[in-house]
Short mmCIF file of C-alpha atoms in Angstrom, two decimals:
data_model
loop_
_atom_site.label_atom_id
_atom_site.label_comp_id
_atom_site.label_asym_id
_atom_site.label_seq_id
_atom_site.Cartn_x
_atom_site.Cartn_y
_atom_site.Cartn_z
CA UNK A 1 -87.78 -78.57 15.02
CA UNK A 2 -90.98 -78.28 12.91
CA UNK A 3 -92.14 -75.86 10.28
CA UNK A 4 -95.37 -74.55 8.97
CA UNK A 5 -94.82 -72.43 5.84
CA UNK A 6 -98.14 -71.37 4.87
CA UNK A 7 -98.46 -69.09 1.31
CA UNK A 8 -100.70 -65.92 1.64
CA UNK A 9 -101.67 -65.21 -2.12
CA UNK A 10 -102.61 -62.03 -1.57
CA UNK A 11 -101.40 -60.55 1.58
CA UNK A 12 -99.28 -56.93 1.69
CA UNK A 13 -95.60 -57.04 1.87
CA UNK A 14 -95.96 -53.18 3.03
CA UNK A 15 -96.64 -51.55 6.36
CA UNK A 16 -99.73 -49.95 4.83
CA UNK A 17 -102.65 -51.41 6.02
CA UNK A 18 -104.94 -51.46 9.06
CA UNK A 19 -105.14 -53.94 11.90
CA UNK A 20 -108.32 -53.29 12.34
CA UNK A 21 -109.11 -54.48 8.82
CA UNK A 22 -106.52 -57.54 8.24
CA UNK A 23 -109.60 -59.75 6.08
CA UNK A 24 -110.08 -56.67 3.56
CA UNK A 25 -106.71 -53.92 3.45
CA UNK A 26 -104.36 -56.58 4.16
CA UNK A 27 -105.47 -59.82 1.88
CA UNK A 28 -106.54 -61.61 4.19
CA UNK A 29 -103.36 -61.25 6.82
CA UNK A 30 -105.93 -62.68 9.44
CA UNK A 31 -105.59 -66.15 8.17
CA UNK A 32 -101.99 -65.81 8.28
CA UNK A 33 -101.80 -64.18 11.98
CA UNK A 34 -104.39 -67.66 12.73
CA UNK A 35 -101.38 -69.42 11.51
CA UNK A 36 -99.00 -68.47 13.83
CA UNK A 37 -101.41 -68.65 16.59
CA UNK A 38 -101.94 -71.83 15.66
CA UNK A 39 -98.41 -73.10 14.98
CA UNK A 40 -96.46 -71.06 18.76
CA UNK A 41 -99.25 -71.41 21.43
CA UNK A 42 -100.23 -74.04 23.82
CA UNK A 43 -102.11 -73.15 26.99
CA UNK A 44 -99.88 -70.65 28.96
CA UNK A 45 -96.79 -71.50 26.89
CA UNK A 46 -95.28 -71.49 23.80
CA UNK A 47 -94.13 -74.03 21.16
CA UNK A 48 -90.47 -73.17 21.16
CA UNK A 49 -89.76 -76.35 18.99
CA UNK A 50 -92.01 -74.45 16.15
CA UNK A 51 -91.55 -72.16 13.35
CA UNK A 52 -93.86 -70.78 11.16
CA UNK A 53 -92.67 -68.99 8.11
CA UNK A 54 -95.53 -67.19 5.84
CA UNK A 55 -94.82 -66.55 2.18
CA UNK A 56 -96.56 -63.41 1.32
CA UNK A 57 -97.68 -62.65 -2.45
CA UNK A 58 -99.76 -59.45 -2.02
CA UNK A 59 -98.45 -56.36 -3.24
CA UNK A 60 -95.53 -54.45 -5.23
CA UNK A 61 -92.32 -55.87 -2.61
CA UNK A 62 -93.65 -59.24 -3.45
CA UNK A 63 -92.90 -62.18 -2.44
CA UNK A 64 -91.36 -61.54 1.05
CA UNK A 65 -91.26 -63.82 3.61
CA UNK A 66 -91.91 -63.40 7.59
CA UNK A 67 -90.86 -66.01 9.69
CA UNK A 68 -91.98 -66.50 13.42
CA UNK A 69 -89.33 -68.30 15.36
CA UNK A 70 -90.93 -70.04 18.69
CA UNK A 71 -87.63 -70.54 20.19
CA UNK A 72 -86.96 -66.99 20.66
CA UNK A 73 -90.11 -65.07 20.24
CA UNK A 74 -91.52 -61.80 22.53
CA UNK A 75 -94.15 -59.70 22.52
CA UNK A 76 -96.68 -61.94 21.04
CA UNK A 77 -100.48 -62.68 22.51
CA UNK A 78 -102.98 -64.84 20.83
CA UNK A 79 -105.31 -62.75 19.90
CA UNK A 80 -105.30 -61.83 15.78
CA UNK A 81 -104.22 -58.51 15.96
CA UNK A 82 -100.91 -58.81 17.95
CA UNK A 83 -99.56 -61.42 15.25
CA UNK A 84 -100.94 -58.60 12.96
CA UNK A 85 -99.11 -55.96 14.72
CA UNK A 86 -95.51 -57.78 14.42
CA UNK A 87 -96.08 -58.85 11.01
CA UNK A 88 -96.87 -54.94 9.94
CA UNK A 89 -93.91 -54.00 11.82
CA UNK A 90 -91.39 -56.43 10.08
CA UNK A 91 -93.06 -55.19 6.68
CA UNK A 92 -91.85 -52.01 6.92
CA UNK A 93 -88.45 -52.90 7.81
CA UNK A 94 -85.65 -52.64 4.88
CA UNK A 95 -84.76 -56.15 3.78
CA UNK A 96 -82.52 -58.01 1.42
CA UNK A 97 -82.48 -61.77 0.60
CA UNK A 98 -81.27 -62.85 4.50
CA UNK A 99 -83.29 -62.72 7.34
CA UNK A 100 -82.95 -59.36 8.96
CA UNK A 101 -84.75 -59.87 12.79
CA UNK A 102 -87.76 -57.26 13.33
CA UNK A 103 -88.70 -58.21 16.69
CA UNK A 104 -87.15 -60.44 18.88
CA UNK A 105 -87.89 -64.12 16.77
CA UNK A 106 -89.60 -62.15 13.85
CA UNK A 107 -87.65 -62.16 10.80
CA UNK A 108 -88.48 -60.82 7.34
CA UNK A 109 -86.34 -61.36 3.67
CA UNK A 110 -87.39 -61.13 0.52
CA UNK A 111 -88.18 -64.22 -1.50
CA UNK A 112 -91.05 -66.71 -1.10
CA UNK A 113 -91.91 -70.31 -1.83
CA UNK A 114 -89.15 -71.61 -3.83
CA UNK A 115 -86.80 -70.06 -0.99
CA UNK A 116 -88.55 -72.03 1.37
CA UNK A 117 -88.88 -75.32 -0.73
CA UNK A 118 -84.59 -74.89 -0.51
CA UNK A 119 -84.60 -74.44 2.76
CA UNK A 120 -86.94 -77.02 3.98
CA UNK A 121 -87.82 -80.77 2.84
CA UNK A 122 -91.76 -80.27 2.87
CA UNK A 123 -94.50 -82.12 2.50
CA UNK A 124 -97.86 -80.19 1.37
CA UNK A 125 -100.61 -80.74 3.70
CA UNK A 126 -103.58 -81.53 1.40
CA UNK A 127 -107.24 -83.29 1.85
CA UNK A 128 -106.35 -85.79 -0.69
CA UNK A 129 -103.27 -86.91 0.81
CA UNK A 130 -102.57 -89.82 2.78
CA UNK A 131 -103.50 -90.08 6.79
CA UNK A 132 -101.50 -88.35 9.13
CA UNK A 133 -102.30 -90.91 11.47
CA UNK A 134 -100.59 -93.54 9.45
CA UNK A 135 -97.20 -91.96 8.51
CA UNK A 136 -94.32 -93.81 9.96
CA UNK A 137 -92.35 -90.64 10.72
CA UNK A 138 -93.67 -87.14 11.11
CA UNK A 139 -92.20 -84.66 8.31
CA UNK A 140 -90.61 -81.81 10.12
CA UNK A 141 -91.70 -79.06 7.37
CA UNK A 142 -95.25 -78.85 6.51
CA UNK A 143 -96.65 -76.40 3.56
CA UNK A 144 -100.33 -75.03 3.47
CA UNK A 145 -102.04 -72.59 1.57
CA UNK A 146 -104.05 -69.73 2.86
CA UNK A 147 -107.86 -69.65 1.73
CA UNK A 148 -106.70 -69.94 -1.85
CA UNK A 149 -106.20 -72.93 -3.83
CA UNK A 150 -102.18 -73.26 -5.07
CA UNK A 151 -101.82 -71.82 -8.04
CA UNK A 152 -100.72 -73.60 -10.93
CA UNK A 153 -97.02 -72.27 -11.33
CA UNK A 154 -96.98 -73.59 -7.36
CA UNK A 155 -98.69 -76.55 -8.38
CA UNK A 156 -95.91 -77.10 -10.47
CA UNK A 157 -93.09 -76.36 -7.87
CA UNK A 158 -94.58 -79.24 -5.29
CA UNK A 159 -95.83 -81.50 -7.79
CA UNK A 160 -93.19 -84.18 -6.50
CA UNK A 161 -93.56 -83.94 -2.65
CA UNK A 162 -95.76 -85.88 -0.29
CA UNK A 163 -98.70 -85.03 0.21
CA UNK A 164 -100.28 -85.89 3.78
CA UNK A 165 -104.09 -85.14 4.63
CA UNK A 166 -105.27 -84.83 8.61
CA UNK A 167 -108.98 -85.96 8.13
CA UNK A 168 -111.90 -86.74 5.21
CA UNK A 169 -113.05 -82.10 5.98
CA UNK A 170 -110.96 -79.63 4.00
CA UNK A 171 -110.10 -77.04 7.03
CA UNK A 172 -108.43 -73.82 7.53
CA UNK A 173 -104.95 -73.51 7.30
CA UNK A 174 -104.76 -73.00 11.14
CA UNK A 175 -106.95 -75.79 11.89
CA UNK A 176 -104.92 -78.08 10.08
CA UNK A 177 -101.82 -77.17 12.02
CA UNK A 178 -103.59 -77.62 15.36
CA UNK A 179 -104.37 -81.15 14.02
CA UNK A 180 -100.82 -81.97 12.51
CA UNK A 181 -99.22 -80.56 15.91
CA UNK A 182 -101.69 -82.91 17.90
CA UNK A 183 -100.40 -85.77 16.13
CA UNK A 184 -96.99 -84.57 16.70
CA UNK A 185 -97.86 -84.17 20.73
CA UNK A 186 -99.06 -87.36 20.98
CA UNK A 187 -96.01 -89.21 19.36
CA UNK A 188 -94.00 -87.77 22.35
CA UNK A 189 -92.83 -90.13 24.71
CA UNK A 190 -94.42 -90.34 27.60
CA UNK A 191 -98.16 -89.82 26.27
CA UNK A 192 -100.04 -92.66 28.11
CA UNK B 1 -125.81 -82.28 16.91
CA UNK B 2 -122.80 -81.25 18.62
CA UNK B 3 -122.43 -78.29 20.88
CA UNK B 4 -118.97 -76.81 22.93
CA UNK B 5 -120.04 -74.77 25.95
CA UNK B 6 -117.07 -72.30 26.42
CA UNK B 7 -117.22 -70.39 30.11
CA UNK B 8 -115.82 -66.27 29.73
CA UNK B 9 -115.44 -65.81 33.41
CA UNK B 10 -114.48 -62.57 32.53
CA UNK B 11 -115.96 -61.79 29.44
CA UNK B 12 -118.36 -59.00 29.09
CA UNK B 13 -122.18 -59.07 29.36
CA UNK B 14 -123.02 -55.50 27.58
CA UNK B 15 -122.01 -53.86 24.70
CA UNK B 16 -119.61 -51.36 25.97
CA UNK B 17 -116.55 -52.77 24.76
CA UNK B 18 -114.60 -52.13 21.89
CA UNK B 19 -113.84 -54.45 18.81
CA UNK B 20 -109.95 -53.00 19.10
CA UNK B 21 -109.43 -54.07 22.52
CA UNK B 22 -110.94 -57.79 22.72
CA UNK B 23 -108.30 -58.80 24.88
CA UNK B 24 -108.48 -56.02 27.84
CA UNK B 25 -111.64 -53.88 27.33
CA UNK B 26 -114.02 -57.12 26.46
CA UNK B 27 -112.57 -59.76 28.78
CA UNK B 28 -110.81 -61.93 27.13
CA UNK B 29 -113.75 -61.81 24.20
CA UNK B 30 -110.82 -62.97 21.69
CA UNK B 31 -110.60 -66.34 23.10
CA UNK B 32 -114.58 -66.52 23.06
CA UNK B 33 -114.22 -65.41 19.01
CA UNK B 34 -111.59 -68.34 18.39
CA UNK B 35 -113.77 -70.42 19.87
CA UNK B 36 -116.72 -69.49 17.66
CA UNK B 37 -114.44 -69.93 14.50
CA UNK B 38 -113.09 -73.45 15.73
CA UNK B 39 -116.77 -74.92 16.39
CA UNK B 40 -118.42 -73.74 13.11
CA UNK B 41 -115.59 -73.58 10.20
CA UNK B 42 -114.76 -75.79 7.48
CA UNK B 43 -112.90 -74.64 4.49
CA UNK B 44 -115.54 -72.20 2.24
CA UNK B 45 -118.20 -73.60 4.08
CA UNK B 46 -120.19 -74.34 7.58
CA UNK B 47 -120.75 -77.14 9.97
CA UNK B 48 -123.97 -77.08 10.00
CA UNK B 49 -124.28 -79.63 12.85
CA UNK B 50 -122.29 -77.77 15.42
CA UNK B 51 -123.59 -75.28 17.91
CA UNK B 52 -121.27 -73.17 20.24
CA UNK B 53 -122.39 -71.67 23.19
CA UNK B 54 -120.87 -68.94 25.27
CA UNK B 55 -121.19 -69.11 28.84
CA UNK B 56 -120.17 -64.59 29.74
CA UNK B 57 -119.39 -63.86 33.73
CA UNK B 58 -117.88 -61.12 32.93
CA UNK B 59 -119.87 -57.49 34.33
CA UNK B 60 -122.73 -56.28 36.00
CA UNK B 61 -125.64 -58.21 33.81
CA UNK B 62 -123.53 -61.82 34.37
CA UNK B 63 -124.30 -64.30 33.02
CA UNK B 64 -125.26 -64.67 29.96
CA UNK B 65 -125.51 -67.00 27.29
CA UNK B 66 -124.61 -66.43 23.66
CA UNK B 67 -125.15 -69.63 21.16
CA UNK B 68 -123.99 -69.35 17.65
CA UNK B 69 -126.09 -72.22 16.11
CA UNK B 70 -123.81 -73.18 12.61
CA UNK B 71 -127.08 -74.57 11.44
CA UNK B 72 -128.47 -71.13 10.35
CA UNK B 73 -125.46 -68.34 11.55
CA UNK B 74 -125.10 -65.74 9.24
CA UNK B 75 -123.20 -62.59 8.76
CA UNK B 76 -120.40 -64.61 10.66
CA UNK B 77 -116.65 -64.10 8.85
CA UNK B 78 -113.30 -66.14 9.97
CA UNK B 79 -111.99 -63.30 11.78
CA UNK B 80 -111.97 -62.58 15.41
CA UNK B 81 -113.57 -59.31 14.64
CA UNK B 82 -116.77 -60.86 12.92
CA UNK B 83 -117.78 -63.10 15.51
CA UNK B 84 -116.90 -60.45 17.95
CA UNK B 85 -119.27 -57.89 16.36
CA UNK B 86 -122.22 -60.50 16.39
CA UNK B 87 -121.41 -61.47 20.32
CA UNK B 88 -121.42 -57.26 20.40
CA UNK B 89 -124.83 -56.96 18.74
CA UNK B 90 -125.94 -59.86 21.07
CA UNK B 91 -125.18 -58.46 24.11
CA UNK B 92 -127.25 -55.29 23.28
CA UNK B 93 -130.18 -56.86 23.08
CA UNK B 94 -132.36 -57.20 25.95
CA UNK B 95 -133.55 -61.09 27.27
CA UNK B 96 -134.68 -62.58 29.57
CA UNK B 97 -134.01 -66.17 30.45
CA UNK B 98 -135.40 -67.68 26.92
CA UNK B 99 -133.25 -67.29 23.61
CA UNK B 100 -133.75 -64.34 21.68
CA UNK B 101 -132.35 -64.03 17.96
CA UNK B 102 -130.54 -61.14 17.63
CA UNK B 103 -129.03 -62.31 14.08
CA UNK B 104 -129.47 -65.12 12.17
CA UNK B 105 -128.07 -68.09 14.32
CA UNK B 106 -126.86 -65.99 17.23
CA UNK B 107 -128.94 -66.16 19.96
CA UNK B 108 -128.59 -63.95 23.73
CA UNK B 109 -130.71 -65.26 27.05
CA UNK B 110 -129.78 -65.05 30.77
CA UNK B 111 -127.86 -67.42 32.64
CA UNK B 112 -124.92 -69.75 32.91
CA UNK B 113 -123.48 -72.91 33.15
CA UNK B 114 -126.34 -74.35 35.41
CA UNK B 115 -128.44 -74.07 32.81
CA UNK B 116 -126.43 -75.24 29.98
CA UNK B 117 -125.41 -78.50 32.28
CA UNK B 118 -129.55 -78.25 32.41
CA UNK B 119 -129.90 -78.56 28.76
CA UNK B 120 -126.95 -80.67 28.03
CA UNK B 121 -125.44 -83.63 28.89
CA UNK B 122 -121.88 -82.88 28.86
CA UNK B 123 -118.17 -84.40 29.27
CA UNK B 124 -115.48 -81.82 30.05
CA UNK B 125 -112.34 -81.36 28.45
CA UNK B 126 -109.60 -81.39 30.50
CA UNK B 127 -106.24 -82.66 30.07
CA UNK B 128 -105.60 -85.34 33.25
CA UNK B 129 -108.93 -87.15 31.35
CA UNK B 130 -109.36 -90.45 29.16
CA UNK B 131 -107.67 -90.42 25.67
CA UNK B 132 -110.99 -88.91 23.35
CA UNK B 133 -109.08 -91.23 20.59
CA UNK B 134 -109.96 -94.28 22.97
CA UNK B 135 -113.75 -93.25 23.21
CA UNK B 136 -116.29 -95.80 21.98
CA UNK B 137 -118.94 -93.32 21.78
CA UNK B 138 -118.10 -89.60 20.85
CA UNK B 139 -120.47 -87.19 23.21
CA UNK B 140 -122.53 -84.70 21.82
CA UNK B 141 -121.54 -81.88 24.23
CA UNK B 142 -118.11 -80.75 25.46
CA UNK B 143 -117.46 -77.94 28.27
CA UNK B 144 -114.26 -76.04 28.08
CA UNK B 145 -112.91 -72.99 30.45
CA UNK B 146 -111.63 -69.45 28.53
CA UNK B 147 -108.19 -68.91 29.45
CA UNK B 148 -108.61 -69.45 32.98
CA UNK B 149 -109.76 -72.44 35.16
CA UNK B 150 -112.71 -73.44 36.00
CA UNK B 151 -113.43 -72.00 39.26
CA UNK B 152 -114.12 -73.51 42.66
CA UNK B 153 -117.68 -73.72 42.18
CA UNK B 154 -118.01 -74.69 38.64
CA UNK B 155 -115.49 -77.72 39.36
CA UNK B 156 -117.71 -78.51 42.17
CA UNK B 157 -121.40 -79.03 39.36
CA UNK B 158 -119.24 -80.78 36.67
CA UNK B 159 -117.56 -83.06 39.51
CA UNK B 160 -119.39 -86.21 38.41
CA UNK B 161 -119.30 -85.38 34.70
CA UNK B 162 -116.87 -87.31 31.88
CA UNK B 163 -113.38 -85.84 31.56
CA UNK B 164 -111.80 -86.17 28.18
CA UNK B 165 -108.49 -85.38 27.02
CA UNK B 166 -107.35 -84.53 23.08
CA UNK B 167 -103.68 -85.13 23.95
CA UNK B 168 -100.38 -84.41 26.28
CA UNK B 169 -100.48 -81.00 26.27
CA UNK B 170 -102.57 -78.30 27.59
CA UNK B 171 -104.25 -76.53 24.68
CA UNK B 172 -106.32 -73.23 24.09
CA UNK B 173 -109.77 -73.79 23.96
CA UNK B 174 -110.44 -73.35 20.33
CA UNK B 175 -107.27 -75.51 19.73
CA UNK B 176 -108.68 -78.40 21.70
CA UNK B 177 -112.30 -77.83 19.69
CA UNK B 178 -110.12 -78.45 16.43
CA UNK B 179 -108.69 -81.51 17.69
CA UNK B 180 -112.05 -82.70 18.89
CA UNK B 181 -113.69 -82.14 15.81
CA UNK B 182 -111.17 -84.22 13.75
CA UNK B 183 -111.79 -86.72 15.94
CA UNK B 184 -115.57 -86.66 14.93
CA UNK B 185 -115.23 -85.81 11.33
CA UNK B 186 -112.71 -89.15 11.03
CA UNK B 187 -115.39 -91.30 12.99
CA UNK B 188 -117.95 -90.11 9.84
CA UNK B 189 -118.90 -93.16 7.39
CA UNK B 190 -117.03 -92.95 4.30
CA UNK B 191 -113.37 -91.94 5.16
CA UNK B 192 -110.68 -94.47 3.95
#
């Protein structure tokens, strides 16, 4: 099983914003719903050996935490607004500090990164960490941050983990999981 | 220069579509929007050394070519949306079978995939091809479908051409423009 956990600074833990403006009314929720994209598709299928667990900061219910579960989940296209539609819908449901499921494979609790650092053993995917390509294992949790930098108090809170880097470019959250999941791929056996 | 020549077999040739319904009422414009993002984002900036042009069958003024040139795009945001409202504004312009600029970067002209294999010479990216890691030389134009196969005819002109694969599985196209891109950036003077 793998994990992206990717930390939206300043997206809404409410239901009250538009789809049809995820970059501005919602904090940028379309780099998170790029995320999941990113972390459940392949071509005409589905990564259901993925999670992908966003750590939302934005708003007064923060931090809550949505969690897409590829093993199990419907109703989801690739396109940014469906991601978009099931994270709005999980917002608005009544949580405590367990998952509660939304949609089928959507979950939502309250909580945020340090919840997810005790779940998960993560490394942080960063530009100045060592090559992918080189690791002798693959880490099964990965963390990213959305188009923010980590802020110091999370700075703090990861100081002591690896930190792996997938090329010399600092990328986009979900371009850096298409990379790290390539890598993954291609340590399958069976690849050539 | 490097350029990724995505065909929309279905994607729409006018403007009459709506920026809510990508998926359905465009064509499967979504997919042509990733595709955008994957070729000309880096983290808070541009590559400025990528092109991506958009090969539209879709409707009754098919095809047409869209090329977002990263070298001097503007007005172009992350989000599906943005580079969906510039391929919008681009398809309302009238051309003929020249580029015209419709805004900064973005340009419109008649025709297809003939004339991009004209202009270009490309390897495809398919995933029965040769390991792109195992490439001496990277190429400096790649043709990928939309979410369906290529079709009949189209396999038929890029029969001869290069086939390249980024890995074991089947990927989206903007996915597999990611992965090809790493590939590149890593190959770049200067990293470790």
């Amino acid at each position: 099983m793998t994990c992206f956990i990717v930390i939206g600074h300043l997206a809404r833990t409410d239901e009250e914003w538009s789809l049809n403006d995820m970059p501005g009314s919602a904090g940028r929720m379309d780099v998170l719903s790029r995320c999941v994209n990113a972390s459940l598709f392949l071509s005409h299928d589905l990564r259901r050996d993925v999670d992908c667990c966003l750590a939302l900061y934005g708003g007064p219910d923060a931090p809550k935490t949505v969690k897409f579960s590829g093993r199990n989940v419907r109703y989801l296209n690739p396109d940014e607004r469906s991601a978009g539609a099931l994270l709005k819908k999980a917002l608005g449901l009544r949580c405590g500090t367990t998952y509660r499921e939304s949609t089928p494979g959507v979950f939502v609790r309250k909580g945020g990164l340090p919840e997810l650092l005790w779940d998960h053993a993560c490394v942080v995917l960063d530009v100045a960490g060592s090559d992918i390509r080189c690791a002798d294992v693959l880490p099964d949790a990965y963390l990213l941050s959305d188009h923010l930098n980590f802020t110091e108090e999370e700075r703090e809170s990861i100081r002591d983990l690896p930190k792996y880097s997938v090329g010399p470019q600092a990328l986009h959250a979900d371009h850096t999981i298409t990379v790290v999941l390539n890598e993954i791929d291609r340590r399958r056996p069976g690849w050539r």
